[in-house]
Short mmCIF file of C-alpha atoms in Angstrom, two decimals:
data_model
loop_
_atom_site.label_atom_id
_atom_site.label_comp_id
_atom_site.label_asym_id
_atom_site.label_seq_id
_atom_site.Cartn_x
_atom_site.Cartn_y
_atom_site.Cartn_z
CA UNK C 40 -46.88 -9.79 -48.42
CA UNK C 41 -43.06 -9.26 -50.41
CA UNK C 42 -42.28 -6.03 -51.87
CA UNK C 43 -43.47 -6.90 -55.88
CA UNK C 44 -41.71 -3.80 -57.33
CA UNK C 45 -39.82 -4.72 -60.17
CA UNK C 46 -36.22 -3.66 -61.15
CA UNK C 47 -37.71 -3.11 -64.39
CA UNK C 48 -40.28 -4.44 -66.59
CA UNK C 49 -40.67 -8.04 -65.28
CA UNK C 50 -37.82 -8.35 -63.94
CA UNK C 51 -38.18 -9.07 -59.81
CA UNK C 52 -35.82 -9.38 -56.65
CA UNK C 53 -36.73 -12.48 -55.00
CA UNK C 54 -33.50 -12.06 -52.64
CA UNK C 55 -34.23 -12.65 -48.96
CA UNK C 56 -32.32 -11.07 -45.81
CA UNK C 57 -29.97 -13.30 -43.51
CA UNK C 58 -30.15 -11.25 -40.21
CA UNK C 59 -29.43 -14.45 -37.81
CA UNK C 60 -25.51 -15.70 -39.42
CA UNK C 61 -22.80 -13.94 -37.14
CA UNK C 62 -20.30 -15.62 -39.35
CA UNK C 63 -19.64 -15.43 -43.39
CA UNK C 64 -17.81 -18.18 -44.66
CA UNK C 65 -17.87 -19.14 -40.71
CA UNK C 66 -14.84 -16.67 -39.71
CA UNK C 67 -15.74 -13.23 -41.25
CA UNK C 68 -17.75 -11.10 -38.70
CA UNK C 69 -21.31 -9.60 -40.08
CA UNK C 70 -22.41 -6.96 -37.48
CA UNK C 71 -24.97 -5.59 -40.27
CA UNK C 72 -25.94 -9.22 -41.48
CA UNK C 73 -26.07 -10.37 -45.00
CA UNK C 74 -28.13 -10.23 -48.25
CA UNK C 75 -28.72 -13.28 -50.77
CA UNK C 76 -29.98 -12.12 -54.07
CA UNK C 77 -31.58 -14.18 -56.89
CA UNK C 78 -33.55 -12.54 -59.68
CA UNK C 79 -37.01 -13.98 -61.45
CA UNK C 80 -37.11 -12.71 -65.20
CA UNK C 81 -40.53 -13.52 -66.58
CA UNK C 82 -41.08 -13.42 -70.49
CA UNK C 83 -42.26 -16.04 -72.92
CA UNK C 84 -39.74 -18.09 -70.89
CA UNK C 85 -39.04 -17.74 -67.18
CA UNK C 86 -35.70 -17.37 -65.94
CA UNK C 87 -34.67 -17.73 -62.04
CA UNK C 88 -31.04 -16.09 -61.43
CA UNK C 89 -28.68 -17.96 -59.11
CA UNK C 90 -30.79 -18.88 -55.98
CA UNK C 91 -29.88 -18.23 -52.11
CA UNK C 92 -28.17 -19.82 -49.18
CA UNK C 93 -30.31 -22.97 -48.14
CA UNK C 94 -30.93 -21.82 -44.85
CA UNK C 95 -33.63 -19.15 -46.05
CA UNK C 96 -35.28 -21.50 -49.14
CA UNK C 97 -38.49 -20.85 -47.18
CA UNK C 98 -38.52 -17.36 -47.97
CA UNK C 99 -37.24 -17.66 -51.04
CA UNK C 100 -39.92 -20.29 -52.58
CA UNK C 101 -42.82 -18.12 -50.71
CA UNK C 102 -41.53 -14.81 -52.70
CA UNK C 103 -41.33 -16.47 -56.25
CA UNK C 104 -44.65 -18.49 -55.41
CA UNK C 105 -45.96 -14.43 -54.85
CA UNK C 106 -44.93 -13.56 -57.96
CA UNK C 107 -45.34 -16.57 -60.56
CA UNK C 108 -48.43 -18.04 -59.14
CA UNK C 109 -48.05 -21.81 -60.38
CA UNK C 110 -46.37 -20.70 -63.18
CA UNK C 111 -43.30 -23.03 -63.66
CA UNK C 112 -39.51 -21.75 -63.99
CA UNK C 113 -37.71 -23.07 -67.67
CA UNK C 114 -34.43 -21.73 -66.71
CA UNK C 115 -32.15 -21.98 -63.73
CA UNK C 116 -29.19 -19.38 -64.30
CA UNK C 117 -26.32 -20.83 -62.00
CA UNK C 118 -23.96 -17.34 -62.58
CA UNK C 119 -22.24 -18.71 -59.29
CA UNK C 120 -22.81 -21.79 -57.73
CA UNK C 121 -20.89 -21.11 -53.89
CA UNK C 122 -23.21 -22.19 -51.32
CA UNK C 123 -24.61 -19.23 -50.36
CA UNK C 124 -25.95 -18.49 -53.55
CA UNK C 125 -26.22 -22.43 -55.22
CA UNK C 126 -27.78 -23.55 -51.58
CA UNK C 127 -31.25 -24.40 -53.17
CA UNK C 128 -30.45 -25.81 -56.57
CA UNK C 129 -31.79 -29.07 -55.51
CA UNK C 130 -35.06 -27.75 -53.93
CA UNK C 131 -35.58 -25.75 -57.17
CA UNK C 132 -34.94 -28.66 -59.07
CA UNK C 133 -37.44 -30.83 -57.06
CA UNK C 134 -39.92 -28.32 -57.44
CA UNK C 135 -39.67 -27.55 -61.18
CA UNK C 136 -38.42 -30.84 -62.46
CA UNK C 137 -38.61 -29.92 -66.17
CA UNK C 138 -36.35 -27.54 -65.27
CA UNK C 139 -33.11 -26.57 -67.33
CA UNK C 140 -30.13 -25.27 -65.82
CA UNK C 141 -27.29 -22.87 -67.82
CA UNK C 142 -24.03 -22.36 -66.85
CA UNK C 143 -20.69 -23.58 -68.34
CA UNK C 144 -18.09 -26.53 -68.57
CA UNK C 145 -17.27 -25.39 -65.11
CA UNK C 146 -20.35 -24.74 -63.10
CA UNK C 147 -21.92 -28.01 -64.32
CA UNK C 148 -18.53 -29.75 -63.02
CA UNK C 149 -18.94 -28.69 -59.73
CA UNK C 150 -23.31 -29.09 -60.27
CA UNK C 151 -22.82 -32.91 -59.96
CA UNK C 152 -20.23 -32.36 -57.35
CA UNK C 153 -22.70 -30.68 -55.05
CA UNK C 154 -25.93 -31.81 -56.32
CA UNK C 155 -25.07 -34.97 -58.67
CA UNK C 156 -27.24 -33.16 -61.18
CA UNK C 157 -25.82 -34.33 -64.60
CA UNK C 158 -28.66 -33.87 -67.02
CA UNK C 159 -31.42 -31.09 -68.63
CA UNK C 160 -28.41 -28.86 -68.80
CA UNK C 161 -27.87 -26.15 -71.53
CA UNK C 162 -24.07 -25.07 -71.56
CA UNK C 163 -22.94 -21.58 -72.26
CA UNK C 164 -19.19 -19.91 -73.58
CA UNK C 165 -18.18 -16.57 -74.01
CA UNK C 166 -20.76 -14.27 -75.83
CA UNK C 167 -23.29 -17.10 -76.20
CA UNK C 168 -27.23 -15.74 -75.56
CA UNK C 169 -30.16 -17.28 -74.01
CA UNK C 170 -33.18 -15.86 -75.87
CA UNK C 171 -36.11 -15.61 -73.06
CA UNK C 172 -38.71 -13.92 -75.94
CA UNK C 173 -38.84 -10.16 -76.05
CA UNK C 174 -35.42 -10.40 -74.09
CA UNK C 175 -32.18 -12.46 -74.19
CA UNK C 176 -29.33 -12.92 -71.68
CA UNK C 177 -26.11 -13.23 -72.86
CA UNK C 178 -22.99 -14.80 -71.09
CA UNK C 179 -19.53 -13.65 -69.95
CA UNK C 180 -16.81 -15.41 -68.05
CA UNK C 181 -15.44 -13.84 -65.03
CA UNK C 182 -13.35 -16.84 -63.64
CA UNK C 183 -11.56 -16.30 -60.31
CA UNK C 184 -13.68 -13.16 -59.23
CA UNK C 185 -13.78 -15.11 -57.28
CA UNK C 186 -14.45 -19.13 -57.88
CA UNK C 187 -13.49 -20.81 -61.26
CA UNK C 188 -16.74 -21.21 -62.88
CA UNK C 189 -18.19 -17.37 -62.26
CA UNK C 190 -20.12 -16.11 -65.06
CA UNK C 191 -21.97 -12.90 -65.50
CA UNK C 192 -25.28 -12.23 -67.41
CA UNK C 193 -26.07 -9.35 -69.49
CA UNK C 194 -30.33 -8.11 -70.38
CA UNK C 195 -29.80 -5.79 -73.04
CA UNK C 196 -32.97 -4.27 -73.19
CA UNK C 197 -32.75 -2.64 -70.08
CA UNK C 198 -28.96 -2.68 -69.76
CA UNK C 199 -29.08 -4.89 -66.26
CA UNK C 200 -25.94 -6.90 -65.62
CA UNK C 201 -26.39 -9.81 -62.88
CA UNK C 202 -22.61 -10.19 -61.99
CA UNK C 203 -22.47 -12.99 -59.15
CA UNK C 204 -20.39 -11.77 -56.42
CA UNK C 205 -18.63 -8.62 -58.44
CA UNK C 206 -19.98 -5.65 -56.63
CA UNK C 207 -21.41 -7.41 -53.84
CA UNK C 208 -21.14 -6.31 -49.71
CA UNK C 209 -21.38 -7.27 -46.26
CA UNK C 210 -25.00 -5.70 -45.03
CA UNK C 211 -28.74 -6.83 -45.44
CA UNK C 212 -31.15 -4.55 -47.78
CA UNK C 213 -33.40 -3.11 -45.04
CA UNK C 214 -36.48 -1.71 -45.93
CA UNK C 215 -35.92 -2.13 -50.14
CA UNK C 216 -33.07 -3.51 -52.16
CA UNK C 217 -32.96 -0.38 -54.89
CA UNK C 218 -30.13 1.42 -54.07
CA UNK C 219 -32.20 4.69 -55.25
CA UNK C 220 -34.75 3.60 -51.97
CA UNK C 221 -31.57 3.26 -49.36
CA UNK C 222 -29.29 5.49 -47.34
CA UNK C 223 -25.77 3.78 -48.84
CA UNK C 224 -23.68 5.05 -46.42
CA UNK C 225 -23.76 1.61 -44.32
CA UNK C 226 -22.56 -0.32 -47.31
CA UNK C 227 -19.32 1.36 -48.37
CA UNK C 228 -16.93 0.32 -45.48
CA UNK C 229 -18.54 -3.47 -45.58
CA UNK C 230 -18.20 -3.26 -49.39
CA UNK C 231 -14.74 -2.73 -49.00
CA UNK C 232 -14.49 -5.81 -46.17
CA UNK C 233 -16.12 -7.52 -48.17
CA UNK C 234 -14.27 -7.13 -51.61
CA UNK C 235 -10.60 -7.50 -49.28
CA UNK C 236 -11.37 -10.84 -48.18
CA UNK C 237 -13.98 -12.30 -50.65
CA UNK C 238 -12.22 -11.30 -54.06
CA UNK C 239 -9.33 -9.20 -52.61
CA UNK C 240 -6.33 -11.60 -53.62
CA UNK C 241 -7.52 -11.64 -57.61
CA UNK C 242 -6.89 -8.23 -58.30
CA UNK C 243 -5.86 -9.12 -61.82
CA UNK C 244 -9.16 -11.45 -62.47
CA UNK C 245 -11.07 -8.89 -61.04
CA UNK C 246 -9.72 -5.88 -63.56
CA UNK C 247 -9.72 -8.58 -67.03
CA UNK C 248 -13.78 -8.55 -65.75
CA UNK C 249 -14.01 -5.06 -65.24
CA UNK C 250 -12.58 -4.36 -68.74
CA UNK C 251 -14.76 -6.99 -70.71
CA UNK C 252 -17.62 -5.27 -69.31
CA UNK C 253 -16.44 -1.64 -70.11
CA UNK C 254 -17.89 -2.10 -73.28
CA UNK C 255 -21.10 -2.85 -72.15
CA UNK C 256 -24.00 -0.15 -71.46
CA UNK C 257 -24.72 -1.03 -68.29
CA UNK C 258 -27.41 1.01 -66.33
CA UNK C 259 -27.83 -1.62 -63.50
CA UNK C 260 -26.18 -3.97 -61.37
CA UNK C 261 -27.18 -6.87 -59.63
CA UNK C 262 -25.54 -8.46 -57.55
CA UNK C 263 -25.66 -11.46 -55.29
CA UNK C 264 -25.10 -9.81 -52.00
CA UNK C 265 -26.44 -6.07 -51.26
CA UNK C 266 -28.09 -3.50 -52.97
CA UNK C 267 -29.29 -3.37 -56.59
CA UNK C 268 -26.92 -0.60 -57.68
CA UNK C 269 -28.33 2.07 -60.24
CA UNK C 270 -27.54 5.76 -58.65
CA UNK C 271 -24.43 4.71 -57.07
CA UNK C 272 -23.05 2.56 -60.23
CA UNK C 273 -20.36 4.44 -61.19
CA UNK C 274 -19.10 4.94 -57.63
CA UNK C 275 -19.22 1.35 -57.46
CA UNK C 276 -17.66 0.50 -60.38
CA UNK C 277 -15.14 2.98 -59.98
CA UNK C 278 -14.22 1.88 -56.39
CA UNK C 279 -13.87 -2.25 -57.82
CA UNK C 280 -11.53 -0.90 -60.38
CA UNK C 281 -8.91 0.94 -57.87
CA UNK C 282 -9.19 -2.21 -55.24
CA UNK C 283 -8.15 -4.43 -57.72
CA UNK C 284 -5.39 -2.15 -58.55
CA UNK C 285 -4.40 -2.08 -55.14
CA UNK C 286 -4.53 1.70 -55.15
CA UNK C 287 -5.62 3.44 -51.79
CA UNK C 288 -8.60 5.50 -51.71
CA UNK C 289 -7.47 8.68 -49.50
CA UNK C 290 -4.06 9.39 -48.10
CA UNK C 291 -3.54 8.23 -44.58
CA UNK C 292 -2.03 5.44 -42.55
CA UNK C 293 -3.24 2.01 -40.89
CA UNK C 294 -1.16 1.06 -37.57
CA UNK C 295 -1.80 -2.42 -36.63
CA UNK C 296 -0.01 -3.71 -33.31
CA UNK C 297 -0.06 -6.18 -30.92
CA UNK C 298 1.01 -5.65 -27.35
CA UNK C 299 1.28 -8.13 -24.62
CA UNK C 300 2.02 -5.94 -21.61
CA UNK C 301 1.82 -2.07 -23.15
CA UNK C 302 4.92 -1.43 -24.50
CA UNK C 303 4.44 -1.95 -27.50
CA UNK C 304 1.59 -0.02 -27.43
CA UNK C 305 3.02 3.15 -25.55
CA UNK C 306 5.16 2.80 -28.88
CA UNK C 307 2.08 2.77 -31.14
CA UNK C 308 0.69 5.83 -29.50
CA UNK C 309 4.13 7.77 -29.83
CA UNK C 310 4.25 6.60 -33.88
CA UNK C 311 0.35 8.04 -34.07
CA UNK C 312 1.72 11.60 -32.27
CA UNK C 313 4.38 12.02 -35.06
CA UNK C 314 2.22 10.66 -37.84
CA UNK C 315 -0.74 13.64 -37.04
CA UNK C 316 2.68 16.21 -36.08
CA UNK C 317 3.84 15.69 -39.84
CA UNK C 318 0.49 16.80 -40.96
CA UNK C 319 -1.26 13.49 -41.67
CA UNK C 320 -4.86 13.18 -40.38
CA UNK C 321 -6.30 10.13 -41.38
CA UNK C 322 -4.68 7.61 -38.84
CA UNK C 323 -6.41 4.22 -37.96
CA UNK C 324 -5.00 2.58 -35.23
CA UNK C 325 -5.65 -1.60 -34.70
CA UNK C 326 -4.96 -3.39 -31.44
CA UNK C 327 -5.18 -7.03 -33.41
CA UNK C 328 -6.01 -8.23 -30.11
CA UNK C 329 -9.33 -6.37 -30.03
CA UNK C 330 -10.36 -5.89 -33.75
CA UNK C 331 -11.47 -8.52 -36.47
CA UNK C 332 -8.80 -8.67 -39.04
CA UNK C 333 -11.24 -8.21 -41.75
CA UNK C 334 -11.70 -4.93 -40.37
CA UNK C 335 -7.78 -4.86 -40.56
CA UNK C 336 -7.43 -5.79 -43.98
CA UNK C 337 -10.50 -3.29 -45.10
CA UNK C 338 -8.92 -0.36 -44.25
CA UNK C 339 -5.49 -1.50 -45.52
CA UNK C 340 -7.13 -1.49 -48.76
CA UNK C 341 -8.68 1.63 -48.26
CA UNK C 342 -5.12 3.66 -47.11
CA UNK C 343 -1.83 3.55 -48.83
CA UNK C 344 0.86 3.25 -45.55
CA UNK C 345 0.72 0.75 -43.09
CA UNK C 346 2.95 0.64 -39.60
CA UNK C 347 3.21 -2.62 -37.82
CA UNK C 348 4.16 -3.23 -34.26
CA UNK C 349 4.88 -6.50 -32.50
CA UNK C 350 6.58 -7.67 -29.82
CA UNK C 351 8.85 -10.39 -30.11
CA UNK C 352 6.81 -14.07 -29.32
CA UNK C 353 8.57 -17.13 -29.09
CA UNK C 354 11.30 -16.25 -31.43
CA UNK C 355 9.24 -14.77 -33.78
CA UNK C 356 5.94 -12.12 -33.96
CA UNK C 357 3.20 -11.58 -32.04
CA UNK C 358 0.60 -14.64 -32.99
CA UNK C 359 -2.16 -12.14 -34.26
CA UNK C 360 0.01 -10.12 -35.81
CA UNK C 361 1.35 -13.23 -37.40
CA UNK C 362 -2.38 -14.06 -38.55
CA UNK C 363 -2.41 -10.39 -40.05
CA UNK C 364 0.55 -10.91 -42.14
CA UNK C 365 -0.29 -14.24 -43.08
CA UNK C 366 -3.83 -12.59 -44.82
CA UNK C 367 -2.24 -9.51 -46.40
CA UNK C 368 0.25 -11.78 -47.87
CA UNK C 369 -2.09 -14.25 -49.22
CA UNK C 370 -4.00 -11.38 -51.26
CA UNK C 371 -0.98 -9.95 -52.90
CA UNK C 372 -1.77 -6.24 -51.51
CA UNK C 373 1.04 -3.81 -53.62
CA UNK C 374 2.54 -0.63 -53.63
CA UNK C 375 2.26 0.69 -49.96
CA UNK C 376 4.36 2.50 -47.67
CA UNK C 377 5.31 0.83 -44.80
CA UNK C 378 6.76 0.95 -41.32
CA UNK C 379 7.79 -1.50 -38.38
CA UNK C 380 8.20 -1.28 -34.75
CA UNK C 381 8.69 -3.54 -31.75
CA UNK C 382 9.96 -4.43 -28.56
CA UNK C 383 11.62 -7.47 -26.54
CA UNK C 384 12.72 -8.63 -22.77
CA UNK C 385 15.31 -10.62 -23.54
CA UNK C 386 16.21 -11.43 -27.83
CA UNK C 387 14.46 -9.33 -30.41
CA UNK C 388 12.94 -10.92 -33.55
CA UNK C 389 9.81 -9.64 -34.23
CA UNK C 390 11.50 -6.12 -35.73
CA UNK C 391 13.31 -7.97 -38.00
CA UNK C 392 10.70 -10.53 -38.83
CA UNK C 393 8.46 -7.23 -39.65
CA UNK C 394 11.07 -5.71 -41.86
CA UNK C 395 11.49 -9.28 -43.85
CA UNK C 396 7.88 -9.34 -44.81
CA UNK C 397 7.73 -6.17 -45.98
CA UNK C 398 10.55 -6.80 -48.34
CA UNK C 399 9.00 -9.70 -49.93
CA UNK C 400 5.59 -7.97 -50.21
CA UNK C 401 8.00 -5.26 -52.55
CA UNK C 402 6.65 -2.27 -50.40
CA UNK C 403 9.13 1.13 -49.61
CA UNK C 404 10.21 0.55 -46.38
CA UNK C 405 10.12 4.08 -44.68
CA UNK C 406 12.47 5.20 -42.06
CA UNK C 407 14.37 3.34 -39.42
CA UNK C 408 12.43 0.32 -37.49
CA UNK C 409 12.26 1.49 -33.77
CA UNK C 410 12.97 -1.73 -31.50
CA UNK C 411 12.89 -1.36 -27.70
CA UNK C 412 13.73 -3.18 -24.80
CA UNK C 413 11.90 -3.83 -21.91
CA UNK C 414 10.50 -0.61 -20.69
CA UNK C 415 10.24 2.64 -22.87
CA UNK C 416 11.94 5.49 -21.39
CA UNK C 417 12.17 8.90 -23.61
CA UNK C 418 14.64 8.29 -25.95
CA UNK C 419 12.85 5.29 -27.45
CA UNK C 420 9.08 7.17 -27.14
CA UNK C 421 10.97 9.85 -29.24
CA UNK C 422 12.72 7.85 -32.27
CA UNK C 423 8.90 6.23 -32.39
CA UNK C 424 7.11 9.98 -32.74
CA UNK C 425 10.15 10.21 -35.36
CA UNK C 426 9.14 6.80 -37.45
CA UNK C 427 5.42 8.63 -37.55
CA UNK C 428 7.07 11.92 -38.85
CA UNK C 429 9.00 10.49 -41.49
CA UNK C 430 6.42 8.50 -42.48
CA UNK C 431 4.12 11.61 -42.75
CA UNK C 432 6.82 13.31 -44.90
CA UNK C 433 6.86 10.57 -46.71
CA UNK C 434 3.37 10.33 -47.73
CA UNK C 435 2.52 14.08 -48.20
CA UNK C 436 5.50 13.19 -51.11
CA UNK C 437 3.78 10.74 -52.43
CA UNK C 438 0.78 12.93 -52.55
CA UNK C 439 2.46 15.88 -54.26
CA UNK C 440 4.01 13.62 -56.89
CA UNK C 441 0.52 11.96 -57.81
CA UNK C 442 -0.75 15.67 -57.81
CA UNK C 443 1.78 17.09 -59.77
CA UNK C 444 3.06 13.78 -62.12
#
């Protein structure tokens, strides 16, 4: 009835597939749905890790009923106890009431919080194990990637981390959750979403994780949302390590704009003509009006320039624009190039509102801000195809200079 393969040597996915929420977190868009993952480790003792959003606890009991067959569960591993992932704590804890549940000082703060569970609890710290029989699980803190109380576990025997969110996506396992058994391609842009608005503002959390667990041999990963990662492990470990350095992936440039009545956005097309003109190809252009700004924010993370247009709004910037800078703000995104345009019918704001932001964010301001009024006529289209052409220059710099330190 469930797929019964194991990740290794008793050691199943009991994850289920949430193909019905349209929001995550109840803003964040999922156009490819979502994946809860738990983990069942069976030994001399049985160990259940994290559990799944309470909306699919149906699933969930019939798959570890498939695979334990009345045998009961001695350990409840709460790695991460968010909702979507602590959801069925208390069903698990009606079901198997002899049940013990491990996490730290932390987790069991928030346990009675959510669940008023205060008792059978077995506390962990740094580097303390949990022996199961022929294997043991031992405990690292990750706090702030992305709650307080995250923890990741370590199997050593087969070198399997299960690291809460870290390495999780956007996107439901279809078909298998081995990354070995998948086409990946889906996952990489939605991994990126999903890392800039989920963990994207603790960059620095993220990389004191990422080097506790460099010295660990780790030959899987499993995480709480998305694949099991094994042949794509390094390319996933790799890409966590320059997001939460804030360093771009490629070269190229993200234009977000708002426009109320097309002039701004005759501007945004002339700053996309100079941008490809000075040899640039990767250009991304966002009407915030039409796209999500997760979407936004992804590829922000993913290229190292960004040009913003707005039209002056009530004294200030365009509202969604204004919702734009309000996210990139709030996760701390550094070091990228950066450009501003705008227009106005009767007092301009927004250009300089634009050009203030970026100068608190630290970023290089590149170029001269092109602000128009009322209608574009040529010589405004022009110093906008200009603004894209500097900017270009600009970057192919940068690129050099990173070539050739």
């Amino acid at each position: 009835m469930y797929n019964k393969r194991p990740i290794a040597k008793n050691i199943f996915h009991v994850g289920v597939n949430d193909r019905h929420k349209n929001l995550f977190e109840n803003y964040l868009p999922l156009p490819q749905g979502v994946a809860y993952n738990s983990y069942l480790i069976i030994d001399e003792k049985v160990a259940l890790i994290d559990t799944v959003e309470l909306s699919c606890a149906d699933v969930f009991f019939a798959k570890i009923d498939a695979i334990l067959k009345n045998r009961a569960i001695d350990y409840l591993i709460v790695n991460h106890i968010e909702p979507d992932h602590g959801g069925c704590i208390g069903l698990v804890k009606q079901k198997y009431p002899n049940i013990q549940i491990v996490g730290n000082a932390k987790t069991f703060d928030m346990l009675k919080g959510y669940f008023g569970i205060d008792t059978q609890l077995f506390e962990v710290k740094e580097g303390d194990s949990l022996v199961l029989g022929e294997r043991s699980l031992t405990f690292y803190m990750a706090p702030m990637v992305h709650w307080p109380e995250v923890m990741v576990a370590y199997e050593g025997n087969d070198k399997i981390l299960f690291s809460a969110d870290a390495f999780g996506t956007f996107g439901t396992n279809n078909g298998d959750y081995l990354d070995v058994h998948l086409n990946t391609d889906k996952y990489w842009d939605e991994m990126r979403r999903y890392y800039a608005c989920i963990v994207g503002k603790f960059g620095v959390p993220t990389q004191n994780a990422l080097k506790k667990l460099s010295t660990l041999d780790i030959k899987t990963i499993c995480s709480t949302h998305g694949p099991v990662w094994q042949q794509e492990l390094s390319k996933v470990v790799g890409l966590y390590n320059k997001w939460s350095r804030y360093e771009p992936e490629e070269e190229g440039v993200v234009i977000a704009y708002g426009s109320m009545y097309g002039h701004t956005r005759q501007l945004t097309e002339a700053v996309a003509e100079g941008i490809v003109a000075g040899g640039v190809k990767n250009v991304v252009i966002h009407d915030v009006s039409q796209t999500d700004t997760s979407f936004i924010l992804s590829d922000i993370f993913k290229f190292g320039a960004l040009v913003m247009g707005s039209p002056t709004y009530m004294g200030g910037v365009y509202p969604l624009i204004e919702k734009l800078l309000c996210a990139i703000e709030h996760r701390g995104i550094k070091n990228r190039l950066y450009a501003c345009y705008g227009s106005f019918t009767w007092a301009g704001a927004a250009v300089k509102q634009l050009t203030a932001f970026a100068q608190t964010m630290n970023w290089e301001i590149v170029g001269t801000p092109v602000e128009n009024k009322q209608a574009v006529f040529a010589d405004k289209y022009q110093a906008a195809f200009e603004l894209g052409q500097t900017m270009a220059n600009r970057i192919i710099l940068q690129t050099l200079n990173n070539e050739n330190p």
